[in-house]
Coordinates of C-alpha atoms in Angstrom, one line a residue:
Q1189 CA 88.8 111.6 106.7
V1190 CA 91.3 108.8 106.6
Q1191 CA 94.0 109.1 104.1
L1192 CA 97.2 107.1 103.3
V1193 CA 99.7 108.6 101.0
E1194 CA 102.6 106.7 99.6
S1195 CA 105.6 108.5 98.2
G1196 CA 109.2 108.0 97.3
G1197 CA 109.0 105.8 94.2
G1198 CA 111.0 106.5 91.1
L1199 CA 113.3 105.1 88.5
V1200 CA 116.5 103.6 89.7
Q1201 CA 119.2 101.3 88.4
P1202 CA 119.7 97.8 89.6
G1203 CA 121.6 97.7 92.9
E1204 CA 120.4 101.1 94.0
S1205 CA 118.2 102.0 96.9
L1206 CA 114.9 103.8 97.5
T1207 CA 112.9 104.6 100.6
L1208 CA 109.1 104.6 100.3
S1209 CA 107.0 106.5 102.8
C1210 CA 103.4 105.9 103.8
A1211 CA 102.0 108.9 105.6
A1212 CA 98.7 108.7 107.3
S1213 CA 96.1 111.2 108.4
G1214 CA 92.8 110.5 110.2
I1215 CA 94.2 107.3 111.8
R1216 CA 97.1 106.4 114.0
L1217 CA 99.3 103.9 112.3
S1218 CA 100.7 102.7 115.6
I1219 CA 97.4 100.9 116.4
N1220 CA 97.1 99.4 113.0
D1221 CA 98.8 96.4 111.3
I1222 CA 100.6 97.8 108.2
D1223 CA 101.4 96.0 105.1
W1224 CA 103.4 97.0 102.1
Y1225 CA 102.5 95.1 99.0
R1226 CA 103.2 95.5 95.3
Q1227 CA 101.6 94.7 92.0
A1228 CA 103.3 94.5 88.7
P1229 CA 101.4 94.6 85.3
G1230 CA 99.9 91.3 84.6
K1231 CA 100.8 89.9 88.0
E1232 CA 99.0 89.1 91.2
R1233 CA 99.4 91.4 94.2
E1234 CA 102.4 90.3 96.3
P1235 CA 102.8 91.0 100.0
V1236 CA 106.3 92.5 100.6
A1237 CA 106.6 93.5 104.2
A1238 CA 104.5 94.0 107.3
I1239 CA 104.8 95.5 110.7
S1240 CA 102.2 94.8 113.4
R1241 CA 100.9 97.2 115.9
T1242 CA 103.3 95.7 118.4
G1243 CA 106.3 96.2 116.0
I1244 CA 106.8 92.7 114.8
T1245 CA 108.0 92.6 111.2
N1246 CA 107.7 90.1 108.5
Y1247 CA 109.1 89.9 104.9
S1248 CA 108.5 87.9 101.8
D1249 CA 111.3 85.6 100.8
S1250 CA 111.8 87.7 97.7
V1251 CA 112.8 90.8 99.7
K1252 CA 114.2 89.4 102.9
G1253 CA 117.6 90.8 103.7
R1254 CA 117.1 93.7 101.2
F1255 CA 114.0 95.6 102.4
T1256 CA 113.3 97.0 105.9
I1257 CA 110.0 98.2 107.1
S1258 CA 109.8 100.6 110.0
R1259 CA 107.4 102.9 111.7
V1260 CA 108.0 106.4 113.2
D1261 CA 105.0 107.0 115.4
N1262 CA 105.6 110.8 116.0
R1263 CA 105.5 111.2 112.2
N1264 CA 102.6 108.8 111.8
T1265 CA 104.5 107.3 108.9
V1266 CA 105.7 103.9 107.9
Y1267 CA 108.7 103.5 105.7
L1268 CA 110.0 100.8 103.4
Q1269 CA 113.8 101.0 102.9
M1270 CA 114.6 99.1 99.7
N1271 CA 118.3 98.2 99.0
S1272 CA 119.9 96.2 96.3
L1273 CA 117.0 96.7 94.0
K1274 CA 116.4 94.3 91.1
P1275 CA 114.4 94.7 87.9
E1276 CA 111.9 92.2 89.3
D1277 CA 111.1 94.7 92.1
T1278 CA 109.5 96.9 89.5
A1279 CA 105.8 97.4 90.5
V1280 CA 103.4 99.8 92.1
Y1281 CA 103.9 99.7 95.8
Y1282 CA 100.9 100.2 98.2
C1283 CA 100.6 100.5 101.9
N1284 CA 97.6 99.0 103.7
A1285 CA 96.5 99.8 107.2
R1286 CA 94.3 97.3 109.0
D1287 CA 92.7 98.1 112.3
S1288 CA 91.6 95.8 115.2
F1289 CA 88.2 95.5 113.6
G1290 CA 89.7 94.2 110.3
V1291 CA 88.9 97.4 108.4
S1292 CA 91.6 98.0 105.8
R1293 CA 92.6 101.2 104.1
R1294 CA 95.0 101.6 101.2
G1295 CA 96.8 104.4 99.6
Q1296 CA 97.0 105.2 95.9
G1297 CA 100.4 103.6 95.4
T1298 CA 103.8 104.7 94.2
Q1299 CA 105.6 103.4 91.1
V1300 CA 109.0 101.8 91.5
T1301 CA 110.9 101.1 88.3
V1302 CA 114.3 99.3 88.4
S1303 CA 116.0 99.4 85.0
S1304 CA 119.4 100.0 83.5

């Protein structure tokens, strides 16, 4: 059974950092393209960061320079390091794994709240 589990969310103050984890079972993340995206209440889903199966990374303009996506293959986990957090980063963050056949799998999400 394929499962993606996000963790690491929480409540932080502006300027602080969080590291989100996306741990997988039943699939190898190293052969999938992985996206982190977020969705805030009343807003559309927003792609945040991506790492391809070859390790190429991409970021949205809103997080470029502040967020870093990485993958640790022997842990079968993808991370999203988030620095200099802003209130507008508040959202539920999801990871999505897409295989070479285009099949996508998503976790349940983790809440990130940035507030003073």
